[in-house]
Coordinates of C-alpha atoms and ligand atoms in Angstrom, one line a residue:
X1067 CA 114.2 62.6 68.7
X1068 CA 114.6 59.8 66.2
X1069 CA 111.0 59.1 65.0
X1070 CA 109.5 61.3 62.2
X1071 CA 107.2 63.9 63.8
X1072 CA 103.6 64.3 62.9
X1073 CA 102.7 67.2 60.6
X1074 CA 101.4 69.4 63.4
X1075 CA 104.7 69.1 65.2
X1076 CA 106.8 69.5 62.0
X1077 CA 105.3 72.9 61.3
X1078 CA 106.8 74.1 64.7
X1079 CA 109.9 72.0 65.0
X1080 CA 110.8 70.5 61.5
X1081 CA 114.4 71.3 60.6
X1082 CA 114.6 73.8 63.5
X1083 CA 117.2 74.0 66.3
X1084 CA 117.9 76.7 68.9
X1085 CA 120.4 79.2 67.4
X1086 CA 124.0 78.3 68.1
X1087 CA 125.2 81.7 69.3
X1088 CA 122.8 82.4 72.3
X1089 CA 120.2 79.6 72.1
X1090 CA 117.6 81.8 70.6
X1091 CA 114.5 79.7 70.1
X1092 CA 113.4 81.6 67.0
X1093 CA 116.2 82.0 64.4
X1094 CA 117.5 85.5 64.6
X1095 CA 117.0 87.7 61.5
X1096 CA 120.5 87.6 60.2
X1097 CA 120.3 91.0 58.4
X1098 CA 123.7 90.7 56.8
X1099 CA 125.0 90.5 53.2
X1100 CA 128.3 88.9 54.0
X1101 CA 130.3 86.9 56.6
X1102 CA 133.9 87.3 58.0
X1103 CA 136.4 84.8 56.8
X1104 CA 139.6 83.9 58.8
X1105 CA 141.5 83.0 55.6
X1106 CA 140.1 82.8 52.0
X1107 CA 137.5 80.1 52.2
X1108 CA 137.7 80.0 56.0
X1109 CA 134.1 80.4 57.1
X1110 CA 131.3 78.7 58.9
X1111 CA 129.3 77.7 55.8
X1112 CA 128.1 81.2 55.0
X1113 CA 130.0 83.4 52.5
X1114 CA 127.5 85.7 50.9
X1115 CA 123.7 86.1 51.5
X1116 CA 122.6 85.5 47.9
X1117 CA 124.1 82.0 48.2
X1118 CA 123.2 81.3 51.9
X1119 CA 121.7 83.1 54.8
X1120 CA 121.1 81.4 58.2
X1121 CA 117.5 82.8 58.5
X1122 CA 116.6 81.7 55.0
X1123 CA 118.3 78.3 55.7
X1124 CA 116.0 77.8 58.8
X1125 CA 113.0 78.6 56.6
X1126 CA 114.3 76.3 53.8
X1127 CA 114.7 73.4 56.3
X1128 CA 111.1 74.0 57.6
X1129 CA 109.7 74.0 54.0
X1130 CA 111.5 70.7 53.3
X1131 CA 110.1 69.2 56.5
X1132 CA 106.5 70.2 56.0
X1133 CA 106.5 68.9 52.4
X1134 CA 108.1 65.6 53.3
X1135 CA 111.1 66.5 51.1
X1136 CA 114.8 66.6 51.3
X1137 CA 115.7 70.0 50.0
X1138 CA 113.9 73.4 50.4
X1139 CA 114.6 76.6 48.5
X1140 CA 113.1 80.0 49.3
X1141 CA 112.7 82.8 46.6
X1142 CA 111.6 86.4 46.5
X1143 CA 108.1 85.4 45.3
X1144 CA 106.1 82.5 44.0
X1145 CA 106.8 83.5 40.5
X1146 CA 110.5 83.8 41.2
X1147 CA 110.4 80.1 42.3
X1148 CA 108.5 79.1 39.1
X1149 CA 111.1 81.1 37.1
X1150 CA 113.9 79.0 38.6
X1151 CA 112.0 75.8 37.6
X1152 CA 111.7 76.9 34.1
X1153 CA 115.4 77.7 33.9
X1154 CA 116.0 74.0 34.3
X1155 CA 114.8 73.8 30.7
X1156 CA 116.4 74.5 27.2
X1157 CA 115.0 76.2 24.1
X1158 CA 112.9 73.7 22.2
X1159 CA 111.7 72.0 25.3
X1160 CA 107.9 71.6 25.7
X1161 CA 105.8 72.0 28.8
X1162 CA 102.3 70.7 29.5
X1163 CA 100.4 72.9 31.9
X1164 CA 97.0 73.0 33.6
X1165 CA 94.8 75.4 31.5
X1166 CA 93.1 76.8 34.6
X1167 CA 95.9 78.4 36.6
X1168 CA 96.9 81.7 38.2
X1169 CA 97.0 84.5 35.6
X1170 CA 100.6 85.5 36.6
X1171 CA 101.8 81.9 36.0
X1172 CA 100.3 82.0 32.5
X1173 CA 101.9 85.4 31.9
X1174 CA 105.3 84.1 33.0
X1175 CA 105.0 81.1 30.7
X1176 CA 103.7 82.9 27.6
X1177 CA 105.1 86.4 27.8
X1178 CA 108.6 85.5 29.1
X1179 CA 109.5 81.9 28.5
X1180 CA 107.9 81.4 25.1
X1181 CA 110.2 84.2 24.0
X1182 CA 113.2 82.0 25.0
X1183 CA 112.0 79.1 22.9
X1184 CA 110.0 77.0 25.4
X1185 CA 106.6 75.7 24.1
X1186 CA 103.6 75.5 26.4
X1187 CA 100.5 73.3 25.9
X1188 CA 97.6 74.3 28.2
X1189 CA 95.2 71.4 28.8
X1190 CA 92.4 70.4 31.1
X1191 CA 94.1 67.9 33.3
X1192 CA 91.0 66.5 35.0
X1193 CA 91.1 64.1 32.1
X1194 CA 94.7 62.8 32.0
X1195 CA 94.3 61.6 28.4
X1196 CA 94.6 65.3 27.5
X1197 CA 98.2 65.2 28.9
X1198 CA 99.2 62.0 27.1
X1199 CA 97.9 63.4 23.8
X1200 CA 100.4 66.3 24.0
X1201 CA 103.5 64.4 24.9
X1202 CA 106.3 64.5 22.4
X1203 CA 110.0 63.6 22.6
X1204 CA 110.6 67.3 23.6
X1205 CA 108.2 67.3 26.6
X1206 CA 110.4 68.0 29.7
X1207 CA 108.0 69.3 32.3
X1208 CA 104.4 68.8 33.4
X1209 CA 103.1 71.8 35.4
X1210 CA 100.1 71.0 37.7
X1211 CA 98.2 73.4 39.8
X1212 CA 95.7 71.8 42.1
X1213 CA 93.2 72.9 43.3
X1214 CA 93.2 75.2 40.3
X1215 CA 93.0 79.0 40.7
X1216 CA 90.2 80.1 40.5
X1217 CA 87.9 77.2 39.3
X1218 CA 88.8 74.8 42.1
X1219 CA 89.3 71.8 39.7
X1220 CA 91.3 68.9 41.2
X1221 CA 93.9 67.1 39.4
X1222 CA 94.9 63.5 40.3
X1223 CA 98.6 64.0 41.1
X1224 CA 99.3 60.3 41.4
X1225 CA 97.8 59.6 37.9
X1226 CA 99.8 62.5 36.4
X1227 CA 103.0 61.2 38.2
X1228 CA 102.5 57.8 36.6
X1229 CA 102.5 59.4 33.1
X1230 CA 105.4 61.6 33.9
X1231 CA 107.5 58.7 35.2
X1232 CA 106.7 56.5 32.2
X1233 CA 107.9 59.3 29.8
X1234 CA 110.8 60.5 32.1
X1235 CA 109.2 64.0 32.3
X1236 CA 109.6 66.2 35.4
X1237 CA 106.4 66.8 37.3
X1238 CA 106.0 70.1 39.2
X1239 CA 103.0 70.8 41.4
X1240 CA 101.9 74.3 42.5
X1241 CA 100.6 73.5 46.1
X1242 CA 99.7 77.1 46.8
X1243 CA 95.9 76.6 47.2
X1244 CA 96.1 73.4 49.2
X1245 CA 99.1 74.3 51.3
X1246 CA 101.3 71.5 52.8
X1247 CA 98.7 70.8 55.5
X1248 CA 96.2 69.5 53.0
X1249 CA 98.4 67.9 50.4
X1250 CA 102.0 66.8 49.9
X1251 CA 102.7 66.3 46.2
X1252 CA 106.2 64.7 46.7
X1253 CA 104.6 61.8 48.5
X1254 CA 102.2 61.5 45.6
X1255 CA 105.0 61.2 43.1
X1256 CA 105.8 64.8 42.1
X1257 CA 109.4 65.8 41.6
X1258 CA 109.0 69.4 42.5
X1259 CA 106.6 71.1 44.8
X1260 CA 106.1 74.9 44.5
X1261 CA 104.4 77.4 46.7
X1262 CA 103.5 81.0 46.6
X1263 CA 104.3 81.1 50.3
X1264 CA 102.8 84.6 50.2
X1265 CA 99.5 82.8 50.8
X1266 CA 98.8 80.1 53.4
X1267 CA 102.3 79.3 54.5
X1268 CA 103.2 82.9 55.6
X1269 CA 99.4 83.3 56.3
X1270 CA 99.2 86.9 57.4
X1271 CA 99.3 89.0 54.1
X1272 CA 102.5 90.6 55.2
X1273 CA 105.1 89.0 53.0
X1274 CA 105.7 88.0 49.3
X1275 CA 107.8 84.8 49.1
X1276 CA 108.1 81.6 47.0
X1277 CA 109.3 78.1 47.7
X1278 CA 110.4 74.9 46.0
X1279 CA 111.0 71.5 47.6
X1280 CA 112.5 68.5 46.0
X1281 CA 113.8 65.0 47.0
X1282 CA 116.3 64.3 44.3
X1283 CA 119.9 65.4 45.0
X1284 CA 120.8 66.2 41.4
X1285 CA 117.7 68.3 40.9
X1286 CA 118.4 70.1 44.2
X1287 CA 121.9 70.9 43.0
X1288 CA 120.6 72.3 39.8
X1289 CA 118.0 74.4 41.6
X1290 CA 120.5 75.6 44.2
X1291 CA 122.7 76.7 41.3
X1292 CA 120.0 78.6 39.6
X1293 CA 118.9 80.2 43.0
X1294 CA 122.4 81.5 43.5
X1295 CA 123.3 82.3 39.9
X1296 CA 120.0 84.1 39.0
X1297 CA 119.7 85.5 42.5
X1298 CA 115.9 85.7 43.0
X1299 CA 116.2 85.1 46.8
X1300 CA 114.1 86.4 49.6
X1301 CA 115.5 88.5 52.4
X1302 CA 116.1 87.4 56.0
X1303 CA 113.1 89.4 57.4
X1304 CA 110.7 87.8 55.0
X1305 CA 112.2 84.4 55.7
X1306 CA 111.6 85.0 59.4
X1307 CA 108.0 86.1 58.8
X1308 CA 107.3 83.1 56.7
X1309 CA 108.9 80.7 59.2
X1310 CA 106.8 82.2 62.0
X1311 CA 103.6 81.8 59.8
X1312 CA 104.4 78.2 59.1
X1313 CA 104.3 77.4 62.9
X1314 CA 100.6 78.0 63.0
X1315 CA 99.8 76.6 59.5
X1316 CA 97.9 73.6 60.9
X1317 CA 95.7 75.5 63.3
X1318 CA 94.9 78.2 60.7
X1319 CA 94.1 75.7 58.0
X1320 CA 91.7 73.8 60.2
X1321 CA 89.7 77.0 60.7
X1322 CA 90.0 78.0 57.0
X1323 CA 88.5 74.7 56.0
X1324 CA 85.7 74.8 58.5
X1325 CA 84.7 78.3 57.5
X1326 CA 84.9 77.6 53.8
X1327 CA 82.7 74.5 54.3
X1328 CA 79.9 76.6 55.9
X1329 CA 80.2 79.4 53.4
X1330 CA 80.1 77.0 50.5
X1331 CA 76.8 75.5 51.8
X1332 CA 75.4 79.0 52.5
X1333 CA 76.1 80.1 48.9
X1334 CA 74.8 76.9 47.4
X1335 CA 71.5 77.5 49.2
X1336 CA 71.2 81.2 48.1
X1337 CA 68.8 81.7 45.2
X1338 CA 70.8 84.6 43.8
X1339 CA 73.8 82.3 43.2
X1340 CA 74.0 80.0 40.2
X1341 CA 77.0 77.9 40.8
X1342 CA 79.5 77.3 43.7
X1343 CA 82.9 75.8 43.0
X1344 CA 84.2 74.0 46.0
X1345 CA 85.7 70.5 45.9
X1346 CA 84.0 69.4 49.1
X1347 CA 80.6 69.0 47.5
X1348 CA 79.9 65.4 46.7
X1349 CA 78.7 66.5 43.2
X1350 CA 81.9 68.3 42.4
X1351 CA 83.3 66.4 39.4
X1352 CA 86.6 65.7 41.1
X1353 CA 85.3 65.2 44.7
X1354 CA 86.6 61.7 45.0
X1355 CA 90.2 62.7 44.0
X1356 CA 90.1 65.6 46.3
X1357 CA 88.9 63.3 49.2
X1358 CA 91.8 60.9 48.5
X1359 CA 94.7 63.3 48.0
X1360 CA 93.7 66.1 50.3
X1361 CA 93.1 66.0 54.0
X1362 CA 90.2 68.5 53.7
X1363 CA 88.9 70.9 51.1
X1364 CA 90.7 74.1 51.7
X1365 CA 89.7 77.7 52.4
X1366 CA 89.2 78.8 48.7
X1367 CA 86.0 78.8 46.7
X1368 CA 84.4 80.6 43.8
X1369 CA 80.9 81.2 42.6
X1370 CA 78.9 82.7 39.7
X1371 CA 75.9 84.9 40.2
X1372 CA 72.5 83.8 38.9
X1373 CA 72.2 84.0 35.1
X1374 CA 75.9 84.9 34.9
X1375 CA 75.0 88.5 35.8
X1376 CA 78.3 90.5 35.7
X1377 CA 76.8 93.7 37.2
X1378 CA 75.4 91.7 40.1
X1379 CA 78.8 90.2 40.7
X1380 CA 80.5 93.6 40.8
X1381 CA 77.8 95.0 43.2
X1382 CA 78.5 92.1 45.5
X1383 CA 82.2 92.6 45.7
X1384 CA 81.7 96.4 46.2
X1385 CA 79.2 95.9 49.0
X1386 CA 81.3 93.4 51.0
X1387 CA 82.6 95.0 54.2
X1388 CA 84.3 92.3 56.2
X1389 CA 85.7 90.5 53.1
X1390 CA 88.2 93.0 51.6
X1391 CA 88.2 93.3 47.8
X1392 CA 91.8 92.5 47.0
X1393 CA 94.3 90.3 45.1
X1394 CA 96.0 87.5 46.9
X1395 CA 94.6 84.8 49.3
X1396 CA 95.5 82.6 52.2
X1397 CA 95.8 85.2 54.9
X1398 CA 93.9 85.2 58.2
X1399 CA 91.5 87.8 56.9
X1400 CA 88.9 87.1 54.3
X1401 CA 89.4 88.4 50.8
X1402 CA 87.1 88.6 47.8
X1403 CA 88.4 88.9 44.2
X1404 CA 87.0 89.3 40.7
X1405 CA 89.4 87.0 38.7
X1406 CA 88.4 88.3 35.2
X1407 CA 89.6 91.9 36.0
X1408 CA 92.1 91.2 38.7
X1409 CA 94.2 88.0 39.2
X1410 CA 93.4 86.5 35.7
X1411 CA 93.2 89.7 33.6
X1412 CA 96.5 88.7 31.9
X1413 CA 94.8 85.7 30.3
X1414 CA 92.9 86.6 27.1
X1415 CA 89.2 86.6 27.7
X1416 CA 88.4 83.8 25.2
X1417 CA 91.1 81.7 26.7
X1418 CA 90.1 82.2 30.4
X1419 CA 86.3 81.7 29.6
X1420 CA 87.3 78.2 28.1
X1421 CA 88.1 77.2 31.7
X1422 CA 85.1 78.9 33.2
X1423 CA 86.6 82.3 34.4
X1424 CA 83.6 84.3 33.3
X1425 CA 82.9 87.9 34.2
X1426 CA 80.3 86.9 36.8
X1427 CA 82.8 84.8 38.7
X1428 CA 83.8 85.8 42.3
X1429 CA 86.6 84.2 44.2
X1430 CA 86.6 84.0 48.0
X1431 CA 89.6 83.4 50.2
X1432 CA 87.8 82.5 53.4
X1433 CA 89.7 83.7 56.5
X1434 CA 89.6 82.6 60.1
X1435 CA 87.2 85.2 61.5
X1436 CA 83.9 84.0 63.2
X1437 CA 82.0 82.4 60.3
X1438 CA 78.7 84.0 61.4
X1439 CA 80.1 87.4 60.7
X1440 CA 81.4 86.3 57.3
X1441 CA 78.0 84.9 56.4
X1442 CA 76.2 88.0 57.6
X1443 CA 78.6 90.0 55.3
X1444 CA 77.8 87.9 52.3
X1445 CA 74.1 88.0 53.0
X1446 CA 74.0 91.8 53.1
X1447 CA 76.2 92.0 50.0
X1448 CA 74.2 89.5 47.9
X1449 CA 71.0 91.2 49.1
Ligands
P1T401 O1 102.4 86.2 44.0 P1 103.5 85.3 44.1 O2 104.0 85.0 45.4 O3 104.6 85.6 43.1 O4 102.9 83.9 43.6 C1 102.3 83.7 42.3 C2 101.3 82.6 42.4 C3 101.6 81.3 42.0 N1 100.7 80.3 42.0 C4 99.5 80.5 42.5 C5 98.5 79.3 42.5 C6 99.1 81.8 42.9 O5 97.8 81.9 43.3 C7 100.0 82.8 42.8 C8 99.6 84.2 43.3 N2 98.3 84.4 43.2 C9 97.6 85.6 43.5 C10 98.2 86.7 43.8 C11 96.1 85.5 43.5 O6 95.4 86.4 44.0 O7 95.6 84.5 43.0

């Protein structure tokens, strides 16, 4: 077929072909480290599985397809994918990053890469003037996470891309919370899109995996070199599971979005809840941008208990029964988290509270169960 497929077909067919050996419709799990050569260099494109593996390759083709990009790369985790991006840089280079972001990303930036001479500026990117203010001749990368984890702020990718292009700075977007179904940063002007595929892409809480997708051939060569030279790749089994997850991404995301919408409204109307952070509310400060750059508002939301009551927040997460109290997100089952003590504990308290990550904040990853059961669970837990 010549025409470009629609997204809901790309998730299933994008970059995929029946396997050459026996016509297997799903790519086999090529559980091998190496490949026979007939003469030195005489092989079928695969020499050693750190460099290439057919199952990983099938996943990487799928990733490129669903992000509307040319080149996909799969890694052992989301953080391994980010690590590869940062290795494009040199000591002395500066990075401007979202100030509200996954705690592990902050830890990678400050505890690992600052030690290698990179300098990070964390700014609120809802106002792009905060980005422009930090740009120097050493700025080489802008790191955007949108929607942000866990405050659900939305950053205008096109506006940031314009700034990045003017100053010839690379723009990378962490697309984990939205998933490729809701938002495609490369089409909005980003140079690199990154995923913790552990979340919505794989979708079943059974794999840890990271992804990068780019359009530019030079950038792809440099990332491919780092992927092979540093070696933070994922294995064939995890590649297979992620590829299988992607095939239902669109149907899962529809239900995640529907359920989250109902729960956001339920929480908003609950007198024991002070504030609900969900970009679908018209009064959300970045609602218009969310509406223009995302197809829907996603399956994530967070909320604060009345009066910022920390003890009430802890009671709620302890009482939940259908929502599991756990790290991570984006799986078919609903999860609840307490960012201050879990996913964002590695950000100093004063720093995380600047972006609203207070002790009374609860984060929900709304799954695809029957929403009536989810609301009943929240009702009994909030009391
Ligand atoms: O866990 P890993 O696959 O290495 O991905 C890291 C990561 C990167 N970016 C975002 C936006 C993320 O949310 C994560 C991982 N986040 C969690 C585990 C969490 O519960 O928020």
